[in-house]
Coordinates of C-alpha atoms and ligand atoms in Angstrom, one line a residue:
X277 CA 103.0 102.5 97.0
X278 CA 103.7 106.2 98.3
X279 CA 102.5 109.2 98.3
X280 CA 104.2 112.6 96.4
X281 CA 103.5 116.0 97.1
X282 CA 104.9 119.2 95.6
X283 CA 104.1 122.6 96.5
X284 CA 104.6 126.3 94.7
X285 CA 103.2 129.5 95.9
X286 CA 102.5 132.4 97.6
X287 CA 102.2 131.0 100.8
X288 CA 104.6 129.0 103.1
X289 CA 104.8 125.1 101.5
X290 CA 105.6 123.2 104.5
X291 CA 102.2 123.6 106.9
X292 CA 100.3 122.8 103.4
X293 CA 102.8 119.9 102.3
X294 CA 102.3 118.2 105.9
X295 CA 98.4 118.9 105.7
X296 CA 98.2 117.1 102.3
X297 CA 100.2 114.5 103.6
X298 CA 98.5 113.2 106.6
X299 CA 95.1 113.1 104.0
X300 CA 97.3 111.0 101.5
X301 CA 98.7 108.8 104.4
X302 CA 96.4 105.9 103.3
X303 CA 98.8 105.5 100.4
X304 CA 101.7 104.6 102.2
X305 CA 102.7 105.5 106.3
X306 CA 105.7 104.1 107.7
X307 CA 108.0 107.1 106.7
X308 CA 107.5 110.4 105.9
X309 CA 109.3 113.9 104.9
X310 CA 109.4 117.2 103.6
X311 CA 112.2 119.1 101.7
X312 CA 111.8 123.1 100.8
X313 CA 113.8 125.9 99.1
X314 CA 114.6 129.2 100.4
X315 CA 117.0 131.6 99.7
X316 CA 118.7 129.1 96.9
X317 CA 119.1 126.6 100.0
X318 CA 117.5 123.4 99.9
X319 CA 116.4 122.4 103.5
X320 CA 115.1 118.8 104.6
X321 CA 113.7 116.6 107.2
X322 CA 112.4 113.1 107.5
X323 CA 112.3 110.1 109.8
X324 CA 110.4 106.7 110.5
X325 CA 106.6 107.3 111.5
X326 CA 103.5 108.6 110.7
X327 CA 103.2 112.1 109.3
X328 CA 102.1 113.5 112.8
X329 CA 104.7 111.5 114.9
X330 CA 107.4 112.6 112.4
X331 CA 106.3 116.3 112.6
X332 CA 106.0 116.3 116.0
X333 CA 109.7 115.1 116.2
X334 CA 111.2 117.0 113.7
X335 CA 108.7 120.0 113.1
X336 CA 108.3 119.0 109.3
X337 CA 106.0 122.1 108.7
X338 CA 108.6 124.9 110.1
X339 CA 110.7 124.0 107.6
X340 CA 111.3 128.0 105.5
X341 CA 110.5 129.1 101.7
X342 CA 107.0 128.7 99.8
X343 CA 108.2 125.4 97.4
X344 CA 108.7 122.5 98.6
X345 CA 107.9 118.5 98.2
X346 CA 107.3 115.9 100.7
X347 CA 106.5 112.2 100.8
X348 CA 104.7 109.2 102.5
X349 CA 106.6 106.2 102.1
X350 CA 105.5 102.1 101.9
X351 CA 108.9 100.4 101.5
X352 CA 109.5 98.2 98.6
X353 CA 113.2 99.2 98.1
X354 CA 115.1 99.3 101.0
X355 CA 114.1 98.9 105.1
X356 CA 112.3 101.3 106.8
X357 CA 114.7 104.0 108.3
X358 CA 115.6 107.5 108.4
X359 CA 117.6 107.6 105.4
X360 CA 115.8 105.3 103.0
X361 CA 113.1 107.7 103.9
X362 CA 112.4 110.9 101.0
X363 CA 112.7 113.1 99.8
X364 CA 116.3 112.2 98.7
X365 CA 119.2 115.4 98.0
X366 CA 121.4 114.7 95.3
X367 CA 125.1 114.4 95.5
X368 CA 125.6 118.3 95.5
X369 CA 122.4 118.8 97.6
X370 CA 120.9 121.2 94.4
X371 CA 118.2 119.1 93.9
X372 CA 115.8 116.7 95.7
X373 CA 113.5 114.5 95.1
X374 CA 110.2 112.6 96.1
X375 CA 109.4 109.3 94.2
X376 CA 106.5 106.8 93.8
X377 CA 106.8 103.6 92.1
X378 CA 109.8 101.1 90.8
X379 CA 112.7 102.5 89.1
X380 CA 113.2 98.8 87.7
X381 CA 116.7 99.4 86.0
X382 CA 118.0 101.5 88.8
X383 CA 120.8 98.9 89.9
X384 CA 122.6 99.8 86.5
X385 CA 121.9 103.5 86.6
X386 CA 123.6 103.5 90.2
X387 CA 126.6 101.4 89.2
X388 CA 127.2 103.9 86.4
X389 CA 127.2 106.7 88.5
X390 CA 129.3 105.4 91.3
X391 CA 131.4 104.7 88.6
X392 CA 131.5 108.5 87.7
X393 CA 131.6 109.5 91.5
X394 CA 128.2 109.8 93.0
X395 CA 128.0 108.6 96.6
X396 CA 124.6 106.7 97.4
X397 CA 123.2 107.1 101.0
X398 CA 119.8 104.9 101.0
X399 CA 119.1 101.4 99.6
X400 CA 116.3 102.8 97.8
X401 CA 115.6 103.0 93.5
X402 CA 114.4 106.4 94.0
X403 CA 117.7 107.9 94.7
X404 CA 119.6 107.0 91.5
X405 CA 116.7 110.0 90.3
X406 CA 117.9 112.5 92.1
X407 CA 122.0 112.1 91.0
X408 CA 120.5 111.6 87.7
X409 CA 119.0 114.7 87.3
X410 CA 122.0 116.3 88.9
X411 CA 124.4 114.7 86.2
X412 CA 121.9 115.6 83.5
X413 CA 121.4 119.2 84.8
X414 CA 125.3 120.2 85.0
X415 CA 125.5 119.2 81.4
X416 CA 122.5 121.2 80.1
X417 CA 122.3 123.6 82.8
X418 CA 118.3 123.6 81.6
X419 CA 115.2 122.1 83.6
X420 CA 113.5 120.8 80.6
X421 CA 116.2 119.7 78.8
X422 CA 117.5 117.9 82.0
X423 CA 113.6 116.4 82.4
X424 CA 113.8 115.0 78.8
X425 CA 117.2 112.7 79.2
X426 CA 116.4 112.2 82.8
X427 CA 112.8 110.2 81.8
X428 CA 114.5 108.6 78.8
X429 CA 116.8 106.3 81.5
X430 CA 114.4 105.7 83.6
X431 CA 112.9 102.2 83.4
X432 CA 110.1 101.3 85.5
X433 CA 106.9 102.7 86.6
X434 CA 107.1 106.2 88.5
X435 CA 105.6 109.3 88.9
X436 CA 108.5 112.0 91.2
X437 CA 108.8 115.7 91.9
X438 CA 112.2 117.0 91.7
X439 CA 112.8 120.6 93.3
X440 CA 115.7 122.4 92.3
X441 CA 117.6 125.1 94.2
X442 CA 116.9 127.7 92.0
X443 CA 113.0 127.2 93.2
X444 CA 111.8 125.3 90.1
X445 CA 109.9 122.2 90.3
X446 CA 109.4 119.5 87.8
X447 CA 107.6 116.5 87.7
X448 CA 107.1 113.7 85.7
X449 CA 104.4 110.8 85.4
X450 CA 104.7 107.3 83.9
X451 CA 102.5 104.8 85.0
X452 CA 102.0 106.0 88.2
X453 CA 99.3 109.0 89.0
X454 CA 99.9 112.5 89.3
X455 CA 97.7 115.3 89.6
X456 CA 98.0 119.5 89.7
X457 CA 95.8 121.4 92.1
X458 CA 95.4 124.8 90.7
X459 CA 94.9 127.5 92.7
X460 CA 95.5 131.4 92.7
X461 CA 98.9 131.6 91.7
X462 CA 99.6 128.3 93.8
X463 CA 100.1 125.0 92.3
X464 CA 99.9 121.6 94.2
X465 CA 101.9 118.6 92.5
X466 CA 100.2 115.6 93.8
X467 CA 99.2 111.7 94.2
X468 CA 96.0 112.2 94.4
X469 CA 93.4 114.9 95.1
X470 CA 93.4 114.3 98.6
X471 CA 96.7 115.7 98.6
X472 CA 95.0 119.7 97.8
X473 CA 91.4 119.4 98.1
X474 CA 91.5 122.1 101.2
X475 CA 92.8 124.7 98.8
X476 CA 91.5 124.1 95.6
X477 CA 88.8 122.4 93.1
X478 CA 90.6 122.8 89.7
X479 CA 92.8 119.9 88.9
X480 CA 95.1 119.0 85.8
X481 CA 95.3 115.3 85.4
X482 CA 98.4 114.5 83.9
X483 CA 98.5 112.2 81.2
X484 CA 101.1 109.0 81.3
X485 CA 104.3 109.8 79.5
X486 CA 103.9 113.4 80.5
X487 CA 106.3 115.7 82.2
X488 CA 105.3 119.3 84.5
X489 CA 107.4 122.5 85.1
X490 CA 106.8 124.8 87.6
X491 CA 108.3 128.4 87.7
X492 CA 107.2 130.3 90.2
X493 CA 102.9 130.9 88.8
X494 CA 104.3 129.6 85.4
X495 CA 103.4 126.4 84.7
X496 CA 104.3 124.1 81.4
X497 CA 103.4 120.4 80.9
X498 CA 106.0 118.3 77.6
X499 CA 105.4 115.2 76.5
X500 CA 108.4 113.2 77.0
X501 CA 110.1 113.9 73.7
X502 CA 109.4 117.4 75.1
X503 CA 106.4 118.6 72.9
X504 CA 104.7 121.2 74.4
X505 CA 101.0 120.3 75.7
X506 CA 98.0 122.2 76.7
X507 CA 97.2 122.0 80.3
X508 CA 93.3 121.4 80.6
X509 CA 92.1 122.4 84.1
X510 CA 89.1 120.4 85.3
X511 CA 86.7 120.5 88.3
X512 CA 87.0 117.9 91.0
X513 CA 84.0 116.2 92.3
X514 CA 83.2 117.9 95.2
X515 CA 82.3 114.9 96.8
X516 CA 86.3 114.7 97.8
X517 CA 85.8 117.2 100.0
X518 CA 84.0 114.8 102.8
X519 CA 87.5 113.5 103.8
X520 CA 87.0 114.1 107.4
X521 CA 86.5 111.5 110.0
X522 CA 83.6 114.2 111.4
X523 CA 82.5 112.4 114.6
X524 CA 84.0 109.2 114.2
X525 CA 86.8 108.0 115.9
X526 CA 88.4 106.3 112.4
X527 CA 87.6 106.9 108.9
X528 CA 87.0 102.9 108.9
X529 CA 84.3 103.2 111.6
X530 CA 82.8 106.2 109.1
X531 CA 82.8 104.1 106.0
X532 CA 81.5 101.3 107.4
X533 CA 78.6 102.9 108.9
X534 CA 77.9 105.1 105.9
X535 CA 76.7 101.7 104.1
X536 CA 73.0 102.3 104.6
X537 CA 73.2 105.4 102.4
X538 CA 75.6 104.3 99.8
X539 CA 73.6 101.3 98.6
X540 CA 71.7 104.3 96.8
X541 CA 74.5 105.7 95.0
X542 CA 76.6 102.3 93.7
X543 CA 75.9 102.6 90.2
X544 CA 73.6 106.0 89.6
X545 CA 74.0 108.1 86.8
X546 CA 75.4 105.1 85.3
X547 CA 72.1 103.3 84.1
X548 CA 73.5 103.6 80.6
X549 CA 76.8 101.8 81.2
X550 CA 74.9 99.1 82.9
X551 CA 72.6 98.8 80.1
X552 CA 75.9 98.5 78.1
X553 CA 77.2 96.0 79.9
X554 CA 73.9 93.8 79.6
X555 CA 74.0 93.9 76.4
X556 CA 77.7 92.9 76.2
X557 CA 77.5 90.1 78.6
X558 CA 74.3 88.4 76.6
X559 CA 76.5 88.3 73.4
X560 CA 80.0 87.5 75.1
X561 CA 81.7 84.3 74.0
X562 CA 84.0 84.5 76.8
X563 CA 83.4 86.3 80.5
X564 CA 86.8 87.4 82.8
X565 CA 85.9 88.9 85.8
X566 CA 89.1 90.4 87.9
X567 CA 90.5 92.1 90.8
X568 CA 92.6 92.2 93.9
X569 CA 91.7 91.6 97.3
X570 CA 88.3 93.0 98.4
X571 CA 87.6 93.6 94.8
X572 CA 88.6 90.1 93.8
X573 CA 85.8 88.6 96.2
X574 CA 83.3 91.0 95.1
X575 CA 83.8 89.4 91.2
X576 CA 83.5 85.9 93.0
X577 CA 79.9 87.3 94.1
X578 CA 79.3 88.7 90.7
X579 CA 80.3 85.3 89.0
X580 CA 77.5 83.4 91.4
X581 CA 74.8 86.1 90.6
X582 CA 75.8 86.3 86.6
X583 CA 75.5 82.0 86.7
X584 CA 72.4 81.7 89.0
X585 CA 70.4 84.7 87.7
X586 CA 71.2 85.3 84.3
X587 CA 72.4 81.8 83.7
X588 CA 75.5 83.4 82.0
X589 CA 79.1 81.9 82.8
X590 CA 82.1 83.4 83.8
X591 CA 85.6 83.1 85.3
X592 CA 87.0 85.1 88.1
X593 CA 90.6 85.3 88.0
X594 CA 92.9 87.2 90.6
X595 CA 94.6 90.0 89.2
X596 CA 98.1 89.6 89.7
X597 CA 98.0 85.4 88.4
X598 CA 96.5 86.6 84.8
X599 CA 100.3 87.6 84.1
X600 CA 101.1 83.8 84.4
X601 CA 98.7 82.7 82.2
X602 CA 97.7 85.2 79.6
X603 CA 96.8 82.4 77.0
X604 CA 93.7 81.7 79.1
X605 CA 92.1 85.2 77.8
X606 CA 90.4 83.9 74.6
X607 CA 90.4 86.7 72.0
X608 CA 87.6 89.1 71.9
X609 CA 86.2 88.6 75.2
X610 CA 85.0 90.8 77.7
X611 CA 87.2 91.6 81.0
X612 CA 85.2 92.8 84.0
X613 CA 88.2 95.0 85.9
X614 CA 86.6 95.9 89.8
X615 CA 88.9 98.2 91.2
X616 CA 88.4 101.0 94.2
X617 CA 90.9 102.9 93.2
X618 CA 91.7 102.1 89.8
X619 CA 95.2 102.7 90.5
X620 CA 95.9 98.8 91.4
X621 CA 99.1 97.8 89.5
X622 CA 98.0 94.3 88.8
X623 CA 94.4 94.8 88.1
X624 CA 96.3 97.3 85.6
X625 CA 98.2 94.5 84.4
X626 CA 95.1 92.2 84.0
X627 CA 93.5 95.1 81.8
X628 CA 96.7 95.0 79.6
X629 CA 96.6 91.5 78.6
X630 CA 93.4 91.7 78.0
X631 CA 93.5 94.7 75.6
X632 CA 96.4 92.7 73.7
X633 CA 93.8 90.2 73.3
X634 CA 91.4 92.3 71.6
X635 CA 88.8 92.3 74.8
X636 CA 86.4 94.9 75.8
X637 CA 86.7 96.1 79.3
X638 CA 84.3 96.9 81.5
X639 CA 85.3 98.4 85.0
X640 CA 83.6 98.9 88.0
X641 CA 85.0 101.8 90.0
X642 CA 85.2 104.4 92.6
X643 CA 87.6 106.5 91.3
X644 CA 86.1 107.7 87.7
X645 CA 89.3 109.8 87.2
X646 CA 91.7 106.7 88.0
X647 CA 94.3 105.0 85.2
X648 CA 91.8 101.8 85.1
X649 CA 88.8 104.5 83.7
X650 CA 90.7 106.2 80.9
X651 CA 92.0 102.2 80.4
X652 CA 88.4 101.6 80.0
X653 CA 85.8 100.8 77.0
X654 CA 82.5 101.1 79.8
X655 CA 83.1 102.2 83.4
X656 CA 79.9 102.1 86.3
X657 CA 80.6 104.0 89.0
X658 CA 80.4 102.9 92.6
X659 CA 79.7 106.1 93.7
X660 CA 80.8 105.8 97.5
X661 CA 82.8 108.9 98.2
X662 CA 86.6 108.4 99.2
X663 CA 87.3 105.5 101.1
X664 CA 90.5 106.3 103.1
X665 CA 90.6 103.4 105.8
X666 CA 93.2 100.7 104.3
X667 CA 90.6 97.5 104.7
X668 CA 87.9 97.9 101.9
X669 CA 84.2 98.3 103.4
X670 CA 81.9 100.5 101.9
X671 CA 83.5 99.8 98.4
X672 CA 82.7 96.2 98.5
X673 CA 78.7 96.6 99.4
X674 CA 78.7 99.0 96.2
X675 CA 80.8 96.4 94.1
X676 CA 77.8 94.0 95.4
X677 CA 74.8 96.7 94.5
X678 CA 76.5 96.8 91.0
X679 CA 76.5 93.2 90.2
X680 CA 72.7 93.2 91.5
X681 CA 71.8 96.4 89.1
X682 CA 73.6 94.2 86.6
X683 CA 71.5 91.4 86.9
X684 CA 68.3 92.9 87.2
X685 CA 69.3 94.5 83.6
X686 CA 70.0 91.3 82.5
X687 CA 66.1 90.3 83.7
X688 CA 65.0 93.0 81.7
X689 CA 64.1 94.8 84.5
X690 CA 61.8 91.8 85.5
X691 CA 63.5 91.2 88.5
X692 CA 62.7 93.1 91.7
X693 CA 65.2 94.1 93.9
X694 CA 64.7 96.2 97.4
X695 CA 67.5 98.6 97.6
X696 CA 65.4 100.7 100.6
X697 CA 65.4 96.8 102.2
X698 CA 68.7 96.2 101.4
X699 CA 69.7 100.0 102.9
X700 CA 66.7 98.9 106.1
X701 CA 68.8 95.6 106.8
X702 CA 72.3 97.3 106.7
X703 CA 70.9 100.0 109.7
X704 CA 69.6 97.3 111.5
X705 CA 72.9 95.3 112.1
X706 CA 74.8 98.4 112.4
X707 CA 72.6 98.7 115.6
X708 CA 74.2 95.5 116.8
X709 CA 77.0 97.6 117.7
X710 CA 77.2 97.0 121.1
X711 CA 76.9 93.4 120.9
X712 CA 79.3 93.1 118.4
X713 CA 82.1 95.1 120.5
X714 CA 81.4 92.6 123.6
X715 CA 82.3 89.4 121.1
X716 CA 85.5 91.6 120.1
X717 CA 86.4 91.6 123.3
X718 CA 85.9 87.5 123.5
X719 CA 88.5 87.0 120.3
X720 CA 91.4 89.6 120.8
X721 CA 93.6 86.7 122.4
X722 CA 92.6 84.3 119.8
X723 CA 94.9 83.4 117.0
X724 CA 92.6 81.4 114.7
X725 CA 89.6 82.6 113.3
X726 CA 87.3 80.3 110.4
X727 CA 84.5 82.0 108.9
X728 CA 82.0 79.5 107.2
X729 CA 79.7 79.8 104.4
X730 CA 77.8 78.1 101.6
X731 CA 76.6 79.4 97.9
X732 CA 76.9 82.7 97.6
X733 CA 78.0 83.2 101.9
X734 CA 81.1 81.7 100.8
X735 CA 82.7 84.9 99.0
X736 CA 81.6 86.5 101.8
X737 CA 83.1 84.4 104.2
X738 CA 86.7 85.0 102.2
X739 CA 86.1 88.6 102.0
X740 CA 84.9 88.5 105.9
X741 CA 88.2 86.7 106.3
X742 CA 90.3 88.8 104.8
X743 CA 88.7 91.9 106.6
X744 CA 89.6 89.9 109.9
X745 CA 93.6 89.7 108.9
X746 CA 93.8 93.3 107.3
X747 CA 92.1 94.9 110.7
X748 CA 93.3 92.2 113.5
X749 CA 96.2 91.0 112.4
X750 CA 94.5 87.5 113.8
X751 CA 94.9 84.6 111.2
X752 CA 91.4 83.8 109.6
X753 CA 90.3 81.7 106.4
X754 CA 87.2 81.5 104.7
X755 CA 86.1 78.1 104.1
X756 CA 83.3 76.8 102.0
X757 CA 80.9 74.7 104.6
X758 CA 80.9 71.4 102.7
X759 CA 84.7 71.5 102.6
X760 CA 84.7 71.5 106.3
X761 CA 85.0 67.6 106.2
X762 CA 87.6 67.7 103.6
X763 CA 90.2 69.1 105.9
X764 CA 89.5 72.5 107.9
X765 CA 87.6 70.0 110.4
X766 CA 91.3 68.6 111.7
X767 CA 92.0 72.2 113.0
X768 CA 88.8 72.5 115.2
X769 CA 89.8 72.7 118.9
X770 CA 88.7 74.7 121.6
X771 CA 91.4 77.6 121.1
X772 CA 89.6 78.3 117.6
X773 CA 86.5 80.4 116.8
X774 CA 84.2 80.2 113.8
X775 CA 81.8 82.7 112.4
X776 CA 79.2 81.1 110.9
X777 CA 77.3 82.7 108.3
X778 CA 74.0 81.2 108.7
X779 CA 70.7 83.3 107.2
X780 CA 67.6 81.0 107.1
X781 CA 67.8 80.6 103.3
X782 CA 68.6 77.1 101.5
X783 CA 71.8 76.7 102.8
X784 CA 70.6 77.2 106.3
X785 CA 70.0 73.5 107.5
X786 CA 73.4 72.6 106.0
X787 CA 75.6 75.1 107.5
X788 CA 73.6 74.6 111.2
X789 CA 74.9 71.0 110.7
X790 CA 78.2 72.3 110.2
X791 CA 78.3 74.7 113.2
X792 CA 77.5 71.6 115.1
X793 CA 80.3 69.9 113.8
X794 CA 82.3 72.3 114.9
X795 CA 81.2 72.6 118.3
X796 CA 81.4 68.9 118.6
X797 CA 85.5 69.3 118.4
X798 CA 85.3 72.5 121.2
X799 CA 85.6 75.6 118.9
X800 CA 83.5 78.9 119.7
X801 CA 80.5 79.4 117.3
X802 CA 79.7 83.1 116.6
X803 CA 76.8 82.5 114.3
X804 CA 75.4 86.0 112.2
X805 CA 71.3 84.4 111.1
X806 CA 68.2 85.6 111.4
X807 CA 67.5 82.6 113.3
X808 CA 68.9 81.7 117.0
X809 CA 70.3 78.3 117.4
X810 CA 71.7 77.0 120.9
X811 CA 75.0 76.0 118.9
X812 CA 75.8 79.7 118.7
X813 CA 77.8 80.6 121.8
X814 CA 77.7 84.4 120.5
X815 CA 74.6 84.9 118.0
X816 CA 74.8 88.4 115.7
X817 CA 71.3 89.1 114.3
X818 CA 70.7 89.5 111.4
X819 CA 66.8 90.9 109.8
X820 CA 64.8 88.4 108.0
X821 CA 65.2 89.3 104.1
X822 CA 66.2 87.8 100.6
X823 CA 68.9 86.3 98.9
X824 CA 70.0 89.5 97.6
X825 CA 69.9 91.4 101.1
X826 CA 72.0 89.0 102.9
X827 CA 74.8 89.1 101.3
X828 CA 75.5 92.8 102.2
X829 CA 73.6 92.5 105.6
X830 CA 76.0 89.8 106.7
X831 CA 78.8 91.6 105.7
X832 CA 78.5 94.7 108.0
X833 CA 78.7 92.7 111.5
X834 CA 82.2 91.2 110.3
X835 CA 83.7 94.7 109.5
X836 CA 82.3 95.9 112.8
X837 CA 83.7 92.8 114.3
X838 CA 87.1 93.4 113.2
X839 CA 87.0 96.7 113.5
X840 CA 86.3 96.5 116.8
X841 CA 88.8 94.0 117.7
X842 CA 91.7 95.7 116.2
X843 CA 91.0 98.4 119.0
X844 CA 90.7 95.5 121.6
X845 CA 94.2 95.2 120.1
X846 CA 95.4 98.4 120.0
X847 CA 96.0 98.7 116.2
X848 CA 95.1 100.9 114.0
X849 CA 92.3 100.4 112.4
X850 CA 92.8 102.9 109.7
X851 CA 96.5 101.8 108.5
X852 CA 96.9 98.3 109.3
X853 CA 100.7 97.5 109.9
X854 CA 102.1 97.0 106.1
X855 CA 99.5 97.5 104.1
X856 CA 98.7 100.5 102.2
X857 CA 94.9 101.2 100.4
X858 CA 95.9 100.7 96.8
X859 CA 99.0 98.6 95.7
X860 CA 100.2 100.6 92.6
X861 CA 103.5 98.7 92.3
X862 CA 103.5 94.5 91.3
Ligands
G6P1048 C1 95.0 96.6 98.5 C2 93.9 97.3 99.9 C3 93.0 96.2 99.7 C4 91.6 96.5 98.0 C5 93.2 95.8 97.4 C6 92.1 96.0 95.7 O1 95.6 95.4 98.6 O2 94.5 97.1 101.0 O3 91.9 96.7 100.6 O4 91.3 95.2 98.6 O5 94.5 96.6 97.4 O6 92.3 97.6 95.8 P1 91.1 98.5 94.5 O7 91.6 99.7 95.0 O8 92.1 97.6 93.1 O9 89.8 97.7 94.7

């Protein structure tokens, strides 16, 4: 996944593009580039590295002109090299493009263009867009017709921005996000609101299958057949302004620390959607829960809660797996899709499959303007504010809170859930940070960590292992306590650390027994519990609370441990290698 940005207005384009790209780096950050137009000439600079590095090396922000495009890349087709970085110029140099997505028929297009004499410099699929535009432009000499002809030839998922050396910008959206920030005689085309939020809070969300032409201060939107569409300007949430690290060293730390507050915001203002969801769940024949990564892990918690507290059976399905068993979705069922971004391609594909089976789509979402929001019948908002750190933290606990609210509603509000107490427990576990920092130092050289939990703590163990992997690059695995003796015990020795999630509830004694079995094999034990035991080599204290507060409280120390261990290992917690915040390609 990548971020694209384009600027046309009265200010110098390059510094604004660089700023916007920095904000959107979470979408992909292996290489970066900017191109601008000035005096009918396109100038372009790009290279491998983060925005700050490439800018320091090539002075991207000094490129001249009031019109420009930029890109941060997360490699899919072609290695991470300077040449593969975007923007890509067309052969004539009269057009340059930036692209997010995948052009599925690029090989055929490339071969056809080669036969007509076009050369290709990069290994990317994206470069065909530049040359296809050039070919079509040379024929029609008209940007609108060029766009209509070009998009009709592209297969796959794309949003791209093309800059012509006559100073025009053109951009198209097909299953990848594209938003326009509308300033005073300035337009910013962007993958995300974060690309322009410092300049304006007025935006036009481009619909799927539409393209845009910007010429000086004139903007026109068309569908792919060329029919003009009236632009609809909306105000973006002022929450997006909250995209600064403030006093925090990293977004990840900021986002972990915000959780005592975000607890109160989850589901806020969407009471009706929660009531409606509960009603559907009561009467549904089949209920499927889906998501990717952390959001899938939240679905496992949801499945547990629905079964235990509402006696409702559901099935959790990893979104990317659904395409291989589409028939497992019974017609007229309910699909609850969980996603922070609402843009994960796998989740959208799962939704697509469920829609074909006439399922009701309910989504648990942070980004309420996302594609998933528009594809859903009911939307429940996490409202936890922008999550920039690639590893999901506060969105996970918000997803859990929404599940709590759903089961509370299913109990006709009889079930008491003390959100104040949950928030208090989060604050208390956050105070463990000095202790956790020391433990982070102990695990930095370790190559295997296991996280063990039972019952509702098992999905938390899986999520914890994911956090450790993402942030520290240490191999980690979540284990259901009872499964220890069915395999993982063979791996226990003095080189291994095991995190035991062991609050004093119905799982406590069995999990303590597991801890002793592990300790007897020489592994080191980190106990996360409200009750001290001498079996723990390291103890992270939890506040004593109840079954619904524990999962959230015990999530925090492992997020912090992963964060501090990443610092010990000198890796960047906000932007882990090879990952992207929302993966919009399959
Ligand atoms: C990526 C991110 C994960 C995230 C997953 C699902 O893999 O790196 O942190 O959990 O996508 O994202 P979503 O936006 O759908 O919740």
